[in-house]
Coordinates of C-alpha atoms in Angstrom, one line a residue:
M1 CA -20.6 5.6 11.1
S2 CA -20.2 2.2 12.7
L3 CA -19.4 -0.8 10.7
D4 CA -21.9 -3.6 10.1
L5 CA -19.4 -6.4 10.9
A6 CA -21.9 -9.1 9.9
F7 CA -22.2 -7.6 6.5
V8 CA -18.5 -7.0 6.2
R9 CA -17.5 -10.6 7.1
S10 CA -20.2 -12.0 4.8
Q11 CA -18.3 -10.4 1.8
F12 CA -15.2 -12.5 2.5
P13 CA -15.9 -16.2 2.0
A14 CA -12.5 -17.2 3.4
L15 CA -13.6 -16.1 6.9
A16 CA -16.2 -18.8 7.1
D17 CA -13.8 -21.5 8.2
G18 CA -13.1 -19.8 11.6
F19 CA -9.5 -19.1 11.0
A20 CA -8.4 -15.8 12.6
Y21 CA -6.4 -14.0 9.9
F22 CA -4.0 -11.4 11.1
D23 CA -1.5 -11.4 8.2
N24 CA -3.3 -8.8 6.2
A25 CA -0.3 -6.5 5.5
G26 CA 1.1 -9.5 3.7
G27 CA -2.0 -9.9 1.6
S28 CA -5.7 -9.4 2.6
L29 CA -8.5 -11.8 1.9
V30 CA -10.4 -11.3 -1.3
L31 CA -14.0 -10.0 -1.7
R32 CA -16.5 -12.5 -3.2
S33 CA -17.6 -9.7 -5.6
V34 CA -14.1 -9.3 -6.9
A35 CA -13.7 -13.0 -7.6
D36 CA -17.2 -13.1 -9.2
R37 CA -16.2 -10.2 -11.5
I38 CA -13.0 -11.8 -12.6
S39 CA -14.8 -15.1 -13.3
E40 CA -17.5 -13.3 -15.2
Y41 CA -15.1 -11.3 -17.3
L42 CA -13.1 -14.4 -18.3
L43 CA -16.2 -16.3 -19.3
T44 CA -17.9 -13.6 -21.2
T45 CA -15.4 -10.9 -22.3
S46 CA -12.0 -12.5 -22.7
V47 CA -11.2 -10.9 -26.0
Q48 CA -8.6 -8.2 -27.0
T49 CA -9.6 -4.6 -26.7
G50 CA -9.5 -2.1 -29.5
A51 CA -11.3 -3.9 -32.3
S52 CA -14.6 -2.8 -33.9
Y53 CA -16.7 -5.9 -33.2
E54 CA -19.2 -6.0 -30.4
H55 CA -17.3 -8.1 -27.8
S56 CA -14.1 -6.1 -28.2
R57 CA -16.0 -2.8 -27.8
R58 CA -17.5 -4.2 -24.6
A59 CA -14.1 -5.2 -23.3
S60 CA -12.7 -1.7 -24.0
E61 CA -15.6 -0.1 -22.2
R62 CA -15.1 -2.3 -19.2
L63 CA -11.5 -1.5 -19.0
M64 CA -12.3 2.2 -19.1
E65 CA -15.0 1.8 -16.5
A66 CA -12.6 0.0 -14.2
R67 CA -10.1 2.8 -14.6
A68 CA -12.9 5.3 -13.8
K69 CA -13.9 3.4 -10.6
I70 CA -10.3 3.2 -9.4
A71 CA -9.8 6.9 -10.2
L72 CA -12.8 7.6 -7.9
L73 CA -11.3 5.4 -5.2
V74 CA -8.0 7.4 -5.1
G75 CA -9.5 10.9 -6.0
A76 CA -7.8 11.2 -9.4
S77 CA -9.0 13.8 -11.8
R78 CA -9.4 11.5 -14.8
P79 CA -9.2 7.8 -15.6
E80 CA -6.1 8.3 -17.8
E81 CA -4.1 9.1 -14.5
I82 CA -4.6 5.4 -13.5
V83 CA -1.7 3.1 -14.5
L84 CA -2.3 -0.6 -13.8
G85 CA 0.2 -3.3 -13.3
P86 CA 1.2 -6.6 -11.6
S87 CA 2.4 -5.2 -8.2
T88 CA 3.7 -2.1 -6.5
T89 CA 7.2 -3.5 -6.9
V90 CA 6.8 -3.8 -10.7
L91 CA 5.1 -0.4 -11.0
A92 CA 7.9 1.4 -9.1
Q93 CA 10.4 -0.3 -11.3
F94 CA 8.5 0.8 -14.4
L95 CA 8.4 4.4 -13.0
A96 CA 12.1 4.5 -12.4
R97 CA 12.8 3.2 -15.9
A98 CA 10.4 5.8 -17.4
M99 CA 12.1 8.6 -15.5
E100 CA 15.7 7.7 -16.6
G101 CA 15.7 9.9 -19.7
S102 CA 14.9 13.0 -17.6
L103 CA 17.8 12.4 -15.1
E104 CA 21.3 13.6 -15.5
P105 CA 24.5 12.7 -13.6
G106 CA 24.6 14.7 -10.4
D107 CA 20.8 14.9 -10.1
E108 CA 19.6 13.7 -6.7
I109 CA 16.9 11.4 -5.4
V110 CA 16.0 11.1 -1.7
V111 CA 15.0 7.7 -0.4
T112 CA 14.3 6.6 3.1
N113 CA 15.5 3.7 5.3
F114 CA 12.0 3.1 6.6
D115 CA 10.2 2.2 3.4
H116 CA 9.5 -1.2 1.9
E117 CA 12.3 -2.1 -0.5
S118 CA 9.9 -1.6 -3.4
N119 CA 10.2 2.1 -3.0
I120 CA 14.0 2.1 -2.4
G121 CA 15.7 -0.4 -4.7
P122 CA 14.4 1.0 -8.0
W123 CA 15.7 4.5 -7.2
R124 CA 19.1 3.3 -5.8
A125 CA 19.6 1.4 -9.0
L126 CA 19.8 4.7 -10.8
E127 CA 23.1 5.4 -9.2
K128 CA 24.6 3.5 -12.2
R129 CA 23.5 6.5 -14.3
G130 CA 25.3 9.0 -12.0
V131 CA 22.3 9.9 -9.9
V132 CA 23.2 10.8 -6.3
I133 CA 21.1 9.0 -3.7
K134 CA 20.5 10.6 -0.3
E135 CA 19.0 8.7 2.6
W136 CA 16.4 10.1 5.0
T137 CA 16.6 8.1 8.2
I138 CA 14.2 7.6 11.1
D139 CA 15.0 8.2 14.7
R140 CA 16.0 4.9 16.3
D141 CA 14.4 5.6 19.7
S142 CA 11.2 7.4 18.9
Y143 CA 10.6 5.8 15.5
E144 CA 9.6 9.2 14.2
I145 CA 10.7 11.2 11.2
D146 CA 12.0 14.8 11.1
L147 CA 10.7 16.9 8.2
D148 CA 13.5 19.4 8.8
T149 CA 16.0 16.6 8.1
L150 CA 14.3 16.2 4.7
D151 CA 14.7 19.9 4.1
R152 CA 18.4 19.7 4.8
L153 CA 18.8 16.7 2.5
M154 CA 17.2 18.4 -0.5
S155 CA 19.1 20.8 -2.8
D156 CA 18.5 22.5 -6.1
R157 CA 19.6 19.2 -7.8
T158 CA 16.9 17.1 -6.0
K159 CA 14.5 15.7 -8.6
L160 CA 12.5 13.2 -6.5
V161 CA 11.7 12.1 -3.0
A162 CA 10.4 8.5 -2.4
V163 CA 8.6 7.9 0.8
T164 CA 5.9 5.6 2.3
H165 CA 2.5 6.8 3.5
A166 CA 2.5 4.2 6.3
S167 CA 5.2 1.8 7.4
N168 CA 4.5 -1.9 7.1
I169 CA 6.5 -2.5 10.3
L170 CA 5.8 0.6 12.5
G171 CA 2.3 1.2 11.4
T172 CA 3.0 4.9 11.5
I173 CA 1.1 7.2 9.2
N174 CA 3.5 9.8 7.7
P175 CA 2.3 13.4 7.0
V176 CA 2.4 13.0 3.2
K177 CA 0.5 16.2 2.4
E178 CA 3.1 18.3 4.3
I179 CA 6.0 16.3 2.8
A180 CA 4.6 16.9 -0.7
Q181 CA 4.4 20.6 0.0
R182 CA 8.0 20.8 1.1
V183 CA 9.2 18.7 -1.8
H184 CA 7.3 20.9 -4.3
E185 CA 8.6 24.1 -2.8
R186 CA 12.1 22.8 -3.7
G187 CA 11.0 22.1 -7.3
A188 CA 11.1 18.3 -6.9
Q189 CA 8.6 15.5 -7.3
I190 CA 7.3 12.9 -4.9
V191 CA 6.4 9.2 -5.2
V192 CA 4.5 7.6 -2.4
D193 CA 4.3 3.9 -1.6
A194 CA 0.8 3.5 -0.1
V195 CA 0.6 -0.3 0.2
A196 CA 0.4 -0.3 4.0
Y197 CA -2.0 2.7 4.0
A198 CA -4.6 2.2 1.3
P199 CA -6.5 -0.7 3.0
H200 CA -7.1 1.5 6.1
R201 CA -7.9 5.1 5.1
A202 CA -9.5 7.0 2.3
V203 CA -7.0 8.2 -0.3
D204 CA -7.3 11.6 -2.0
V205 CA -4.4 12.2 -4.3
K206 CA -5.5 15.7 -5.3
D207 CA -5.7 16.8 -1.6
L208 CA -2.3 15.2 -0.9
D209 CA -0.9 16.8 -4.1
V210 CA 1.4 13.9 -4.8
D211 CA 3.0 13.3 -8.2
Y212 CA 2.8 9.5 -8.1
Y213 CA 1.0 7.2 -5.6
I214 CA 1.3 3.4 -5.8
F215 CA -0.4 0.5 -4.0
S216 CA -1.4 -3.1 -4.4
F217 CA -4.9 -4.4 -4.6
Y218 CA -4.0 -7.8 -3.2
K219 CA -3.5 -6.0 0.1
T220 CA -6.7 -4.0 -0.4
Y221 CA -9.2 -6.9 -0.7
G222 CA -8.6 -7.6 -4.3
P223 CA -6.5 -9.8 -6.7
H224 CA -2.7 -9.8 -7.2
F225 CA -2.7 -6.5 -9.1
A226 CA -1.7 -2.9 -8.5
V227 CA -2.3 0.7 -9.4
M228 CA -0.1 3.7 -9.9
Y229 CA -1.7 7.2 -9.9
G230 CA 0.3 9.8 -11.7
K231 CA -0.6 13.5 -12.4
Y232 CA -1.5 13.6 -16.1
D233 CA 1.1 16.1 -17.0
R234 CA 3.7 14.1 -15.2
L235 CA 2.7 10.9 -17.0
L236 CA 3.0 12.8 -20.3
E237 CA 6.7 13.7 -19.5
L238 CA 7.7 10.1 -18.9
D239 CA 9.5 7.9 -21.3
G240 CA 7.3 5.2 -22.8
L241 CA 7.9 1.5 -22.0
Y242 CA 5.8 0.0 -24.8
H243 CA 6.4 -0.2 -28.6
Y244 CA 8.1 2.7 -30.3
F245 CA 4.9 3.8 -31.9
Y246 CA 3.3 4.4 -28.5
G247 CA 4.1 8.1 -28.3
R248 CA 4.5 10.2 -25.2
E249 CA 0.9 11.3 -25.4
K250 CA -0.4 7.7 -25.2
V251 CA -1.2 7.8 -21.5
P252 CA -1.5 5.5 -19.5
M253 CA -0.9 2.7 -22.1
K254 CA 2.7 3.6 -22.8
L255 CA 3.4 2.6 -19.2
E256 CA 1.6 -0.8 -19.4
P257 CA 3.9 -2.8 -21.7
G258 CA 2.1 -5.9 -23.1
N259 CA -1.2 -4.4 -22.1
T260 CA -2.6 -4.6 -18.6
N261 CA -4.5 -7.6 -17.2
Y262 CA -8.1 -6.9 -18.2
E263 CA -9.9 -9.4 -16.0
L264 CA -7.9 -8.3 -12.9
A265 CA -8.7 -4.6 -13.7
W266 CA -12.4 -5.4 -14.0
G267 CA -12.2 -7.5 -10.8
S268 CA -10.4 -4.8 -8.9
A269 CA -13.2 -2.3 -9.6
G270 CA -15.3 -4.5 -7.3
I271 CA -13.3 -3.2 -4.4
V272 CA -14.7 0.3 -5.1
D273 CA -18.3 -1.0 -5.3
Y274 CA -17.8 -2.7 -1.9
I275 CA -16.4 0.4 -0.2
D276 CA -19.2 2.5 -1.7
K277 CA -21.8 0.1 -0.3
L278 CA -20.1 0.2 3.1
G279 CA -20.4 3.9 3.0
G280 CA -24.1 3.9 2.3
G281 CA -24.0 4.1 -1.4
G282 CA -24.0 7.0 -3.7
G283 CA -21.1 6.2 -5.9
D284 CA -19.2 9.3 -4.9
R285 CA -16.3 10.5 -2.7
A286 CA -18.6 11.2 0.2
S287 CA -19.6 7.5 0.4
I288 CA -16.0 6.4 0.2
D289 CA -15.0 8.9 3.0
R290 CA -17.9 7.6 5.2
A291 CA -16.8 4.0 4.7
F292 CA -13.2 4.7 5.6
A293 CA -14.2 6.7 8.6
G294 CA -16.0 3.7 9.9
I295 CA -13.1 1.5 9.1
A296 CA -10.6 3.8 10.9
A297 CA -12.7 3.9 14.0
H298 CA -13.1 0.1 14.1
E299 CA -9.5 -0.5 13.5
A300 CA -8.4 1.9 16.2
M301 CA -10.6 0.0 18.6
I302 CA -9.2 -3.4 17.9
G303 CA -5.7 -2.1 17.5
E304 CA -5.9 -0.5 21.0
K305 CA -7.1 -3.9 22.4
L306 CA -3.9 -5.6 21.3
L307 CA -1.6 -2.6 22.1
A308 CA -3.0 -2.4 25.6
Y309 CA -2.1 -6.0 26.2
L310 CA 1.4 -5.5 24.8
R311 CA 2.0 -2.4 26.8
D312 CA 1.1 -4.2 30.0
R313 CA 3.9 -6.8 29.6
N314 CA 7.4 -5.8 30.6
D315 CA 9.0 -8.4 28.4
I316 CA 7.7 -6.9 25.1
R317 CA 9.1 -4.1 23.0
I318 CA 6.5 -2.5 20.7
V319 CA 8.3 -1.5 17.5
G320 CA 6.5 1.7 16.6
R321 CA 3.9 3.9 18.2
R322 CA 2.4 2.6 21.5
D323 CA -1.0 4.3 21.0
S324 CA -3.8 3.5 18.6
G325 CA -4.8 7.0 17.4
A326 CA -6.5 6.6 14.0
D327 CA -4.8 9.7 12.6
R328 CA -1.3 8.5 13.7
R329 CA -1.2 4.7 12.9
V330 CA -2.8 1.8 11.2
P331 CA -3.3 -1.5 13.1
T332 CA -0.1 -3.0 11.8
I333 CA 1.6 -3.8 15.0
A334 CA 5.2 -5.2 15.4
F335 CA 6.9 -6.3 18.5
N336 CA 9.8 -8.4 20.0
V337 CA 9.7 -10.6 23.1
E338 CA 12.7 -10.3 25.3
G339 CA 14.9 -13.4 25.0
R340 CA 12.7 -15.1 22.6
D341 CA 13.0 -15.9 18.9
S342 CA 10.1 -14.3 16.9
A343 CA 9.7 -17.5 14.8
E344 CA 9.2 -19.5 17.9
I345 CA 6.3 -17.2 19.0
V346 CA 4.6 -17.2 15.7
R347 CA 4.8 -21.0 15.2
A348 CA 3.2 -21.5 18.6
V349 CA 0.4 -19.2 17.7
D350 CA -0.1 -21.2 14.4
K351 CA -1.4 -24.1 16.4
D352 CA -4.4 -22.1 17.5
R353 CA -5.5 -21.4 13.9
I354 CA -4.4 -17.8 14.0
G355 CA -2.3 -16.3 11.3
I356 CA 0.5 -13.9 12.2
R357 CA 4.0 -13.6 10.8
F358 CA 7.7 -13.0 11.7
G359 CA 10.5 -11.5 9.7
D360 CA 11.6 -8.2 8.1
F361 CA 8.7 -8.0 5.6
H362 CA 11.0 -6.6 2.9
S363 CA 11.7 -3.6 5.0
R364 CA 15.1 -5.0 5.7
R365 CA 17.0 -1.7 5.9
L366 CA 14.7 -0.6 8.7
I367 CA 14.9 -3.8 10.6
E368 CA 18.7 -3.8 10.4
Y369 CA 18.9 -0.1 11.3
L370 CA 16.9 -0.7 14.4
G371 CA 19.1 -3.7 15.4
L372 CA 16.2 -6.2 15.1
A373 CA 17.6 -8.6 12.5
D374 CA 18.6 -11.2 15.0
N375 CA 16.1 -13.8 16.3
N376 CA 14.1 -13.7 13.0
G377 CA 13.2 -10.1 13.1
V378 CA 9.9 -9.0 14.6
V379 CA 6.5 -10.6 15.2
R380 CA 3.9 -8.7 13.2
V381 CA 0.1 -8.7 13.7
S382 CA -1.6 -6.8 10.9
M383 CA -5.3 -6.2 11.3
V384 CA -8.0 -4.8 8.9
H385 CA -11.7 -3.9 9.3
Y386 CA -13.0 -7.5 9.0
N387 CA -11.1 -8.6 12.1
T388 CA -13.3 -8.7 15.3
P389 CA -12.6 -7.9 19.0
E390 CA -13.3 -11.6 19.7
E391 CA -10.5 -12.6 17.3
V392 CA -8.2 -10.2 19.1
D393 CA -9.1 -11.9 22.4
R394 CA -8.3 -15.3 20.8
L395 CA -4.9 -13.9 19.7
I396 CA -4.1 -12.4 23.1
G397 CA -4.9 -15.8 24.8
S398 CA -2.7 -17.6 22.2
L399 CA 0.2 -15.1 22.7
D400 CA -0.1 -15.6 26.5
R401 CA 0.4 -19.3 26.1
A402 CA 3.2 -18.9 23.6
M403 CA 5.1 -16.5 25.8
S404 CA 4.5 -18.3 29.1

């Protein structure tokens, strides 16, 4: 299905001022419906859950409804598999803490050098408990990963593999389903950072067969909030992070110390309503899949428009795949300009009321490994489905002037 861009853009009030926003991997714009739901919750239901009086019962029902909607969005089997928290960074740290009791000295965790630090640092911190950290690296020239290398890294002591679904620098979509299969064949678990993937493609955690899957709503058209899916049996095994009387069976609340943020949970459910409406309605997975099929096709088109321009210049190095295939990359596009500082390019583009960014984007290990840390890292243009071909043309014109 094709996207109704007029409808799409009408749902994001911040687009009305004419600014071209291409910093979406840093944080997308927020849906009007999400903001309305947060406001309405705060003004009508801002009470503690769990009591017997009417308003508290309503608050409890809304929190469960929000979990159910988010479960539908990611393809979870039940709302109890949805853990909510402030950010992907915090949820990954919570998960690492909750797994500590099941790890022994000599157990192994495989991390990558191509993830955001959120899915590297919490696991490397477990070295202090005697956990052995192994690193899965990317090829410097092709920017591709080798699954056979992962096989060689794993052993009978490997307990976990931490990997990203899509790189927030390279834009590459990694074959998570196949990775999960290989990990499980070795008796280990897998945790996936999907922050750079979830805004662009439909997520089906059952089909992927992942153990844990984390992403942030503030990069998926919602508030500064996040979700961690976990297989129910896996969540039961984890240590609790809440009060001592929250037993192992109290899932997911034992992993939400201090309680989750009710109004942001209720607001985030508005993302699901929007995606459902974009897919024609129905409130089911088919509608979500239709919506993201349209999103993927549109994003591949506008991504190719920018990539074609970059490929035609002999002074630009595209950092990542040079094609726009929807099954291979998301429209997060990083590049360097020969002999130029990335900050200089970006600040020149700022003047045209176009938002792009420079730096390492908290994927510092990858940027350093690729030898791109000098000159303020890379220039990154990160598009989503509300961006238009006309906005890309504006960006190309601005880049031309900045690089002349």
